[in-house]
Amino acid sequence: MRHDSSFSPDFILRVTEQAFTQSCITKNEVIVINGSTPGPELRLTEGNVYWIRVFNDMDNNNLTMHWHGLSMAASPFSDGTPGASQWPIPPNHFFDYELDIGIGTAGTYFYHSHIGFQAVTAAGPLIVEDAGKPPYQYDDERIIALSDIFEKSDNEIEAGLVGNPFQWSGETANVLVNGQGQLHESTESPGCDLATISVEPEKTYRFRFIGGTALSFVTLGFEDHGDMILIEADGNYVKPVNISYLQIGSGQRFSVLFKTKRRSDLTKSQFFMQIETRDRPSLTRSYAILDYKLTSSKRVPRPIEPRLSLPQQPPLTLPTNTFGWLDYKLLSLFPNPDFPLTSEVTRRITIRTHQIIGNGSIMWAQDDSPWIESFPKEPYLVSLYKKDSLEFPSLDRANLNHGIDPITRVFPAALGEVIEIIIQNTGSDVGSVDVHPFHAHGAHYYDLGSGNGTYDPVANEDKIKGLSLARRDTTMLYKYAEKTTPGIDMGWRAWRLRVTEPGVWMIHCHILQHMVMGMQTVWVMGKDSEIIKVPMEHIQGYLEYSGSVNGNSTHDPHVVHFAGTTD
């Protein structure tokens, strides 16, 4: 179908590269969306199909857009993963993404580029609203999107990570809230303000937290406020859990119910939200302001308080422990008859993560296979359609090789299988250990918890027995020591998945530096006849870089409306 001038997308995102200031740091080449970072908030409603037009207005960079946490099973070329499911959008072209938002997906998500280090700024919030009445009641809501800022440019960071000699990106200079933050040595000036979260007294808010950081794994809390009630994790409603602080890694999202103070209990109108990084060589502490909007009466005017500046001493003492946070405690709010029993598990696949250090370079590998954007030469889904450069992944070969097909370097799975995926942390070549937020594209999985050492399925089964665990899409692979023996098992994370969605899906660490360094895997789920469902004559424009599915100033794109396609 030709998307000519009569076609009107539901949303338009224009991605440019320009000079930009955040947290008092000005860079000349920052990738922004509609002129800002984070990009504009997108609000969708479950049960509908949306078209989002993404313009790559850059002259020298490719681009994709990934809809983090949403499954693109109905629209196979819309997942935004270069090298896996689609070609990137060439410079000065645009691509129309089709999002089929199924019932039951209401929750908190975000969108971001999946090219190199672009997602550090090229990202924005995406909210899927309930088609009916939400299961939890609240007066209003606020989005609290976290992100990192680095002193180096994106290009410098990426070149250093893949270069020889290896050059580290440096630690985050600041953790930003909704794109704002202030460094301790800075003075207030444009682009240096603390973010403000405006609230009113005696109300209940839904705070939607989005872990859009590149590197930072953080703990946060609010000054002089009581417990929050956690109600959502990664786009899934959960039974209420009282928490006094929140722990969130890159790619994770949580919603909490936050009750504001009574007006009579307020001795001041501004409080700090305090954010601290965890499991890094140095601690970065950042702040935002929780600001009560208090109206004045005619008889008793309210004095204007000076805006808070950075505190000399942190107002909160946040817990320093990290591992095991809310494991086995996030339970599905709704009855969950689809939870796969242990007796249904057909395969258990262990992915061993390992950092390879030597000859001036550093990379991350899964089962000795690093996966970077230069491999393969064309997206797997494209190769599967064209049948020209990639043999279809063999489940038989994979079963003889710890779950990965050694020829195609992907993990195959059959529809109808119930698989357990164990992500096993190991000591690097020099014995160092790191923390990793692992994210799965496609269908959400059931998180089975985590622990130290090597996964013990019998012991863990006792922990999950009788629990109606919630689905997730991003969970933490913790580290339990700073140093260990090279190659030794040092922590695991376990998932269980009923394979129902055919397609090419990525599973990867969501730390951008680690992804650039190879910490990604690709899964092909389903047989060729289940994945390749649309006739070749309809999708030729998707199979070549800069194909006719991309529009530009001189021609309209020719696209397939996959939602509802049966032939």
XYZ file of C-alpha atoms in Angstrom:
567
model
C 0.000 0.000 0.000
C 1.278 3.441 -0.927
C 1.365 5.950 1.944
C 0.802 9.070 -0.144
C -0.331 12.530 0.947
C -3.743 11.142 1.930
C -2.167 8.985 4.640
C -2.050 10.588 8.080
C 0.126 8.888 10.719
C -1.020 8.962 14.326
C 2.303 10.395 15.522
C 5.342 11.932 13.869
C 8.843 11.765 15.333
C 11.639 13.741 13.701
C 15.159 12.786 14.731
C 17.941 15.327 14.276
C 21.515 15.871 15.421
C 22.216 19.284 16.897
C 23.918 21.237 19.670
C 22.154 20.706 22.978
C 22.706 21.481 26.677
C 21.782 19.140 29.508
C 22.883 19.305 33.121
C 25.220 22.199 32.269
C 27.023 20.084 29.640
C 26.829 21.374 26.079
C 27.620 19.109 23.148
C 27.601 19.925 19.459
C 26.248 16.577 18.241
C 23.314 15.360 20.329
C 20.616 13.193 18.763
C 17.207 14.547 19.765
C 13.591 13.759 18.901
C 11.299 16.621 17.865
C 13.983 18.974 19.135
C 14.208 17.622 22.663
C 15.501 14.830 24.854
C 13.627 12.965 26.072
C 11.345 13.001 23.069
C 7.601 13.704 23.215
C 5.304 11.532 25.298
C 3.257 9.096 23.201
C -0.082 7.887 24.592
C -1.780 4.892 23.011
C -4.820 2.846 24.055
C -4.791 -0.941 24.113
C -6.854 -2.669 21.438
C -5.889 -0.257 18.638
C -3.445 -0.142 15.721
C -1.233 2.928 15.387
C 1.120 4.230 12.722
C 4.132 6.247 13.849
C 6.189 8.002 11.183
C 9.844 8.322 12.142
C 11.967 10.767 10.122
C 15.719 10.324 10.051
C 16.632 13.948 9.422
C 20.328 13.271 10.012
C 22.786 13.485 7.150
C 25.271 10.809 8.203
C 23.624 8.414 10.657
C 21.336 5.449 10.286
C 18.384 5.198 12.677
C 15.796 2.779 14.015
C 13.113 3.123 16.659
C 12.362 0.301 19.094
C 9.142 0.200 21.115
C 10.623 -1.129 24.320
C 8.424 -3.732 26.012
C 5.855 -3.975 23.207
C 5.783 -7.094 21.064
C 5.853 -6.498 17.325
C 4.771 -10.069 16.499
C 1.959 -8.733 14.303
C 4.293 -6.290 12.528
C 7.562 -8.196 12.025
C 9.538 -5.345 10.445
C 8.595 -2.798 13.129
C 10.676 -3.969 16.106
C 13.438 -1.502 15.319
C 16.352 -3.917 15.686
C 19.008 -3.519 12.972
C 20.723 -6.784 12.121
C 17.840 -8.760 13.613
C 14.471 -7.784 12.133
C 14.873 -4.775 9.847
C 17.226 -2.563 7.921
C 17.822 0.818 9.551
C 16.280 4.000 8.207
C 18.857 5.658 5.928
C 19.782 9.311 6.378
C 17.139 11.763 5.118
C 14.457 9.076 4.845
C 11.444 8.118 6.946
C 9.816 4.836 7.939
C 6.230 4.159 9.025
C 6.092 1.854 12.054
C 2.929 -0.142 12.622
C 2.088 -0.831 16.285
C -0.692 -3.306 17.035
C -1.470 -2.706 20.719
C -3.144 -5.809 22.103
C -5.620 -5.920 24.954
C -3.795 -6.578 28.206
C -0.723 -4.465 27.427
C -1.720 -1.321 29.337
C 1.298 0.000 31.168
C 4.507 2.023 31.038
C 6.936 1.710 28.118
C 9.373 3.862 26.198
C 10.789 4.157 22.696
C 14.421 4.548 21.722
C 16.843 4.163 18.865
C 18.560 0.773 18.655
C 21.609 2.035 16.738
C 24.945 2.250 18.551
C 24.900 4.690 21.467
C 22.021 6.813 20.150
C 19.523 5.766 22.849
C 21.406 7.800 25.458
C 19.370 10.779 24.167
C 17.163 9.447 21.325
C 14.376 8.128 23.554
C 10.991 9.110 24.927
C 8.111 7.851 27.107
C 5.343 5.682 25.689
C 2.213 5.021 27.737
C -0.434 2.417 26.860
C -3.696 3.309 28.551
C -6.332 0.811 29.657
C -9.229 0.305 27.264
C -11.531 0.260 30.295
C -11.233 1.339 33.901
C -7.751 0.798 35.390
C -7.619 -1.731 38.231
C -6.024 0.846 40.545
C -7.493 4.260 41.254
C -5.493 7.477 41.477
C -6.095 11.193 41.031
C -3.386 11.953 38.499
C -0.092 10.622 37.193
C 3.454 11.776 36.537
C 6.187 10.373 34.301
C 9.662 10.174 35.846
C 12.075 9.189 33.076
C 15.688 8.592 34.086
C 18.642 8.988 31.735
C 22.424 9.395 31.822
C 24.721 12.078 30.506
C 28.406 11.610 29.676
C 31.172 14.107 29.087
C 32.236 12.414 25.822
C 30.261 12.541 22.571
C 28.320 9.498 21.360
C 30.748 8.940 18.482
C 33.755 9.161 20.792
C 32.187 6.701 23.222
C 31.259 4.164 20.573
C 34.636 4.369 18.838
C 36.412 3.822 22.141
C 34.300 0.804 23.103
C 34.982 -1.083 19.867
C 38.461 0.302 19.241
C 41.906 -1.048 19.864
C 43.126 0.086 22.276
C 39.833 -0.050 24.156
C 38.699 3.247 25.670
C 35.991 3.290 28.348
C 33.135 5.798 28.061
C 33.739 7.137 31.535
C 31.129 6.964 34.278
C 27.885 8.882 34.019
C 28.322 12.549 34.870
C 24.767 12.775 36.200
C 21.503 10.852 36.305
C 18.840 13.093 34.782
C 15.116 13.232 35.531
C 13.004 14.015 32.479
C 16.148 15.288 30.788
C 17.111 17.702 33.590
C 19.766 17.724 36.288
C 22.401 19.868 37.916
C 26.033 19.090 38.597
C 27.402 19.992 42.021
C 30.095 22.261 40.625
C 27.695 24.093 38.331
C 25.583 27.197 38.805
C 21.981 27.459 37.767
C 21.648 28.519 34.162
C 19.568 27.397 31.164
C 19.901 23.653 30.755
C 21.105 23.199 34.349
C 17.903 23.224 36.415
C 16.762 20.394 38.614
C 13.642 18.629 37.363
C 10.400 19.430 39.170
C 7.673 16.902 39.917
C 4.600 18.997 40.697
C 1.967 17.600 43.059
C -0.916 18.807 45.199
C -1.630 17.850 48.788
C -3.971 15.039 49.812
C -3.930 13.248 46.478
C -2.822 9.878 45.155
C -0.545 9.937 42.115
C 0.632 7.204 39.829
C 4.334 7.806 39.372
C 5.514 6.037 36.204
C 9.266 5.422 36.438
C 11.161 4.718 33.207
C 14.713 3.363 33.406
C 16.067 5.035 30.296
C 19.638 5.146 31.589
C 22.485 3.981 29.373
C 24.631 2.592 32.198
C 23.271 3.510 35.608
C 21.560 1.054 37.953
C 20.006 3.239 40.638
C 18.237 3.334 43.963
C 15.947 6.289 44.655
C 13.582 7.622 47.296
C 11.705 10.720 48.419
C 12.634 12.924 51.337
C 10.237 12.861 54.322
C 7.598 10.690 52.661
C 6.326 7.254 53.611
C 5.980 4.029 51.680
C 4.952 3.865 48.061
C 2.776 1.070 46.675
C 4.235 -0.658 43.627
C 1.456 -1.676 41.198
C 3.132 -2.252 37.810
C 6.346 -3.797 36.551
C 7.346 -3.669 32.868
C 3.826 -3.100 31.557
C 2.182 -5.721 33.792
C -0.097 -5.006 36.738
C 1.050 -6.691 39.933
C -0.467 -7.223 43.345
C 0.341 -4.211 45.546
C 3.733 -4.217 47.258
C 4.710 -1.627 49.843
C 8.190 -0.208 49.205
C 10.160 2.550 50.887
C 12.552 2.993 47.958
C 12.788 1.980 44.311
C 15.571 0.105 42.558
C 15.597 0.421 38.767
C 18.015 -0.556 36.018
C 18.279 0.333 32.352
C 15.175 -0.801 30.459
C 12.984 -1.423 33.524
C 9.722 0.409 34.228
C 7.660 0.559 37.409
C 4.504 2.341 38.533
C 3.913 3.251 42.152
C 1.001 4.852 43.963
C 2.332 7.883 45.812
C 0.185 9.580 48.446
C 0.983 13.220 49.065
C 0.888 14.845 52.483
C -2.087 16.571 54.022
C -1.904 20.323 53.754
C -1.904 20.642 57.558
C 1.181 18.393 57.777
C 3.280 20.448 55.392
C 5.995 22.532 56.997
C 7.544 23.217 53.592
C 6.472 22.782 50.007
C 9.597 21.322 48.380
C 11.282 17.979 48.995
C 14.102 16.119 47.289
C 13.918 12.970 45.256
C 17.368 11.454 45.739
C 18.950 9.101 43.182
C 22.137 7.096 43.693
C 23.968 4.768 41.339
C 24.802 1.242 42.467
C 27.452 -1.347 41.567
C 29.729 1.110 39.797
C 33.345 2.066 40.667
C 32.119 5.432 41.951
C 28.798 6.669 43.335
C 26.879 9.327 41.431
C 24.196 11.119 43.449
C 21.520 13.185 41.712
C 18.353 15.004 42.680
C 14.964 16.250 41.513
C 12.409 18.378 43.374
C 9.006 17.169 44.568
C 7.118 20.468 44.518
C 3.761 20.947 46.260
C 1.556 23.459 44.491
C -0.174 25.318 47.308
C -2.769 27.944 46.527
C -3.063 31.063 48.659
C -6.265 32.395 50.121
C -7.081 36.090 49.797
C -6.764 36.584 53.545
C -3.665 34.441 54.104
C -1.214 34.692 51.201
C 1.293 31.890 50.963
C 4.896 33.054 51.175
C 7.017 32.217 48.173
C 9.747 29.752 49.111
C 13.117 29.966 47.400
C 13.707 27.133 44.968
C 15.769 24.322 46.413
C 19.418 24.130 45.438
C 21.594 21.052 45.698
C 21.971 19.981 49.349
C 25.326 20.018 51.062
C 24.493 16.686 52.710
C 22.161 14.025 51.283
C 18.762 14.156 53.026
C 18.245 10.391 52.645
C 20.239 7.333 53.592
C 19.340 4.872 50.858
C 20.030 1.122 51.146
C 23.262 0.030 49.519
C 22.297 -3.606 48.957
C 21.065 -4.491 45.489
C 20.638 -8.179 44.710
C 17.323 -9.954 45.179
C 15.166 -6.815 45.289
C 11.494 -7.934 45.070
C 12.424 -11.363 43.685
C 9.494 -13.769 44.193
C 7.313 -10.855 45.406
C 5.970 -9.448 42.123
C 2.810 -11.469 41.545
C 0.307 -11.081 38.731
C -2.715 -9.011 39.721
C -5.033 -11.086 37.565
C -5.601 -14.868 37.512
C -2.860 -16.437 35.464
C -3.858 -19.849 34.061
C -1.184 -19.587 31.365
C 1.755 -19.818 33.793
C 3.812 -22.804 32.530
C 4.308 -25.540 35.102
C 7.695 -27.125 35.624
C 6.339 -30.372 34.176
C 5.702 -28.538 30.879
C 9.289 -27.324 30.453
C 10.747 -28.861 27.294
C 14.254 -27.358 27.402
C 16.500 -25.431 29.738
C 19.020 -23.200 27.946
C 21.875 -21.588 29.827
C 23.428 -18.475 28.319
C 26.837 -17.864 29.854
C 27.911 -14.228 29.722
C 31.618 -13.539 29.687
C 33.920 -10.567 29.180
C 36.843 -11.261 26.858
C 39.937 -9.129 27.483
C 43.071 -9.259 25.382
C 45.273 -7.697 22.705
C 44.041 -4.193 23.537
C 40.328 -4.853 23.073
C 37.446 -5.792 25.360
C 34.196 -7.413 24.284
C 31.240 -9.233 25.780
C 30.190 -12.670 24.592
C 27.358 -15.107 25.213
C 28.488 -18.728 24.928
C 31.680 -17.402 23.303
C 29.645 -15.584 20.613
C 29.749 -11.779 20.659
C 27.028 -10.205 18.541
C 27.655 -6.724 17.146
C 25.961 -4.574 14.516
C 28.467 -5.580 11.821
C 27.379 -9.222 12.178
C 25.426 -10.409 10.281
C 25.757 -8.494 7.019
C 21.984 -8.224 6.655
C 19.130 -8.580 9.191
C 18.287 -12.187 10.047
C 14.608 -11.743 9.190
C 15.551 -10.354 5.778
C 17.866 -13.320 5.145
C 15.156 -15.763 6.173
C 12.781 -14.221 3.652
C 15.344 -14.053 0.862
C 16.888 -17.471 1.610
C 20.101 -16.163 0.091
C 22.806 -15.894 2.734
C 21.531 -17.646 5.857
C 20.546 -21.244 6.388
C 17.417 -21.512 8.526
C 18.491 -22.085 12.147
C 18.532 -25.730 13.161
C 16.993 -26.783 16.458
C 18.823 -30.124 16.185
C 22.204 -28.389 15.863
C 21.312 -26.064 18.723
C 20.411 -28.939 21.037
C 23.884 -30.366 20.472
C 25.505 -26.988 21.230
C 23.979 -25.664 24.468
C 20.981 -24.101 22.708
C 22.794 -21.987 20.098
C 23.079 -22.992 16.451
C 26.834 -22.661 15.747
C 26.342 -21.988 12.023
C 23.822 -19.144 12.222
C 24.837 -18.008 15.731
C 21.208 -17.716 16.843
C 19.062 -19.509 19.415
C 16.142 -21.309 17.728
C 12.894 -22.289 19.474
C 9.736 -24.055 18.319
C 6.241 -22.672 18.801
C 4.499 -24.490 21.632
C 7.699 -25.154 23.543
C 8.053 -24.139 27.162
C 11.647 -23.079 27.660
C 13.645 -21.931 30.617
C 16.382 -19.411 29.857
C 19.096 -19.202 32.484
C 21.392 -16.195 32.143
C 24.579 -17.116 33.978
C 27.020 -14.460 35.124
C 30.698 -15.458 35.100
C 34.021 -13.940 36.050
C 35.749 -12.118 33.197
C 39.163 -12.995 31.823
C 40.615 -11.030 34.749
C 37.985 -12.162 37.270
C 35.874 -8.990 37.360
C 32.075 -9.223 37.661
C 29.418 -6.788 36.473
C 25.663 -6.263 36.794
C 23.405 -6.580 33.733
C 19.749 -5.636 33.137
C 18.652 -8.280 30.612
C 15.820 -7.406 28.223
C 13.814 -9.693 25.932
C 12.036 -8.526 22.802
C 8.798 -10.212 21.767
C 6.550 -11.902 24.308
C 7.119 -11.198 27.993
C 8.520 -14.010 30.112
C 7.846 -15.200 33.643
C 10.718 -14.213 35.888
C 11.758 -17.088 38.182
C 14.103 -15.089 40.402
C 17.850 -14.903 40.821
C 20.661 -16.091 43.029
C 24.369 -16.505 43.549
C 26.565 -19.213 42.076
C 25.036 -21.705 39.629
C 21.317 -22.133 38.989
C 19.752 -25.002 40.957
C 16.348 -25.809 39.395
C 15.233 -28.035 42.262
C 15.978 -25.466 44.962
C 14.417 -22.660 42.943
C 11.279 -24.679 42.249
C 10.624 -24.718 45.998
C 10.736 -20.911 45.993
C 8.289 -20.410 43.106
C 5.888 -23.248 44.002
C 2.341 -21.927 44.214
C 3.285 -18.379 43.172
C 1.448 -16.619 40.353
C 4.514 -14.768 39.103
C 4.140 -11.647 36.986
C 5.381 -11.368 33.427
C 8.427 -9.167 32.876
C 10.631 -8.041 29.993
C 13.705 -6.620 31.799
C 15.224 -8.075 34.967
C 18.576 -7.786 36.708
C 21.481 -10.194 36.544
C 23.214 -9.184 39.752
C 26.828 -9.377 40.774
C 27.678 -10.942 44.117
C 31.347 -9.998 44.292
C 33.744 -7.506 42.765
C 36.301 -10.177 41.844
C 36.249 -13.942 41.379
C 38.052 -16.665 39.456
C 37.930 -16.114 35.683
C 35.115 -18.134 34.117
C 33.545 -19.252 37.398
C 29.754 -18.996 37.810
C 28.857 -15.925 39.827
C 25.099 -15.318 39.820
C 22.107 -16.240 37.639
C 18.712 -15.019 36.489
C 16.000 -17.505 35.405
C 13.109 -16.996 32.994
C 10.314 -19.262 31.786
C 8.585 -18.668 28.462
C 5.788 -20.363 26.585
C 6.839 -19.815 22.974
C 3.813 -18.375 21.166
C 5.075 -15.537 18.973
C 6.950 -16.427 15.780
C 9.660 -14.023 14.750
C 13.233 -12.853 15.158
C 13.755 -11.471 18.649
C 16.723 -10.087 20.533
C 17.694 -10.849 24.126
C 20.423 -8.571 25.405
C 21.899 -6.590 28.238
C 20.297 -3.149 28.149
C 23.426 -1.258 29.186
C 24.320 0.550 25.975
C 28.061 0.181 26.451
C 27.716 -3.601 26.855
C 25.469 -3.884 23.800
C 27.972 -2.012 21.652
C 30.652 -4.397 22.967
C 28.677 -7.492 21.858
C 26.367 -8.404 24.768
C 23.393 -9.372 22.596
C 21.787 -12.552 21.321
C 19.248 -13.269 18.596
C 16.423 -15.808 18.840
C 14.469 -17.247 15.910
C 11.167 -18.582 17.198
C 9.055 -20.749 14.941
C 9.524 -22.642 11.668
C 10.118 -20.812 8.408
C 6.453 -21.243 7.398
C 5.377 -19.661 10.696
C 7.732 -16.699 10.411
C 7.532 -16.024 6.682
C 3.778 -15.527 6.362
C 3.489 -12.645 3.902
C 4.079 -13.321 0.191
C 7.414 -12.074 -1.124
C 5.839 -9.797 -3.726
C 4.320 -7.694 -0.941
C 7.419 -7.140 1.150
C 10.213 -6.584 -1.374
C 10.632 -3.025 -0.109
C 11.596 -4.325 3.340
C 14.350 -6.601 2.050
C 16.907 -4.075 0.851
C 18.632 -1.229 2.620
C 16.955 1.993 1.465
C 14.162 -0.096 -0.078
C 10.843 1.337 -1.261
C 9.363 0.985 2.243
C 11.404 4.081 3.143
C 9.999 7.410 2.030
C 11.841 10.647 1.389
C 11.233 14.087 -0.055
C 10.833 12.702 -3.576
C 8.799 9.510 -3.162
C 6.144 7.972 -0.922
C 6.792 4.682 0.860
C 5.127 1.407 -0.149
C 4.259 -0.496 3.008
C 2.340 -3.549 4.161
C -0.453 -3.199 6.688
C 0.390 -6.327 8.649
C -2.345 -6.032 11.274
C -5.149 -8.276 10.132
C -3.074 -9.770 7.295
C -3.892 -13.457 6.869
C -2.461 -14.272 3.428
